[in-house]
Amino acid sequence: MNANKALWEKGDFTRIAASMRESGEALVGDLGVSNGLQVLDLGCGDGTTALPAAQLGADVLGVDIASNLVAAGNARAQDLGLDNCRFQVGDASDLHELSDEQFDLVVSIFGAMFAPKPFDAAKEMVRVTKPGGRIVMGNWIPNDPTLVAQILKISSAYSPPPPDGFVSPMTWGVETSVTERFVAAGVPAQKVAFARDTFVFNFRGTPAEYVGRFRDYYGPTMNAFEAAQKNGRTAELQRQLEELFQAKNTSPRKDMTSIPATFLRVTVTV
Ligand SMILES: C[S@@+](CC[C@H](N)C(=O)[O-])C[C@H]1O[C@@H](n2cnc3c(N)ncnc32)[C@H](O)[C@@H]1O
């Protein structure tokens, strides 16, 4: 049983991804994607960034560990009539099905950061990128005051401690750790660049309803609620998350939730 795969196949991440489309599209619009560019979207989910890249003319392969999300991505590509975008199951830590130097651009937006062996993931991203190509990662930042690090902070107080040897995905939001991983993969440190960027979650509904979406469909939050329930603390977790979502909501509309979240944008020139 692969716990990493089980976590992301749990629930239905497409129900969260639906609130991430605008920022995904904007991010891709900023990457200089052109006709025929060979793009790998790693940890692609149901195609929030893969599909806009294909709409800009790139040949896109989406790889994700969760087979339900791969199926959802292929269905979305088909609905949009995009025959230059396909999705397949794979693990960012071991991309044995992909060739060396296959892609001009490897994109991984809140994707490869969740692979359990970060040094292997960096090595694989470098291996499949053509010389002169780029790797662009979006990574959440530990202890950041905006949404995602705070969800994690609240949830972890209700969850059992991680197993020995577990490396937090959030370490991909620490510049020194990211540099160390790419240097170990053979990239000079000066070819690893960092910028702070913002991703906006837009949800049609109230902040409390948005918390419900995470509780019912987002694997990591579902696990936190299961752990909280065992200790009779479900209501407390619900209340803390609702307070967080309400505090971070910037939408003036009562029927909309809009929450900006800061992330670390990593650009590696291979
Ligand atoms: C937060 S979601 C982001 C999905 C997508 N990039 C987006 O922006 O909507 C994290 C994604 O990483 C995938 N993932 C987690 N571990 C992975 C691994 N080891 N290899 C490939 N994908 C992985 C999950 O299945 C999930 O689709």
PDB file of N, CA and C in Angstrom, residues 1 113 128 190 230:
ATOM      1  N   MET A   1       0.852  -1.206   0.000  1.00  0.00           N
ATOM      2  CA  MET A   1       0.000   0.000   0.000  1.00  0.00           C
ATOM      3  C   MET A   1       0.885   1.252   0.000  1.00  0.00           C
ATOM      4  N   MET A 113       6.194  18.560  -4.792  1.00  0.00           N
ATOM      5  CA  MET A 113       6.513  18.829  -3.381  1.00  0.00           C
ATOM      6  C   MET A 113       5.915  17.771  -2.455  1.00  0.00           C
ATOM      7  N   VAL A 128      14.717  14.476 -16.763  1.00  0.00           N
ATOM      8  CA  VAL A 128      13.802  14.473 -17.918  1.00  0.00           C
ATOM      9  C   VAL A 128      13.769  15.819 -18.648  1.00  0.00           C
ATOM     10  N   GLN A 190      23.629  28.667  -8.702  1.00  0.00           N
ATOM     11  CA  GLN A 190      23.241  29.952  -9.306  1.00  0.00           C
ATOM     12  C   GLN A 190      22.180  29.793 -10.403  1.00  0.00           C
ATOM     13  N   LYS A 230     -11.808  10.789  16.285  1.00  0.00           N
ATOM     14  CA  LYS A 230     -11.406   9.748  17.260  1.00  0.00           C
ATOM     15  C   LYS A 230     -11.222  10.335  18.654  1.00  0.00           C
TER      16      LYS A 230
END
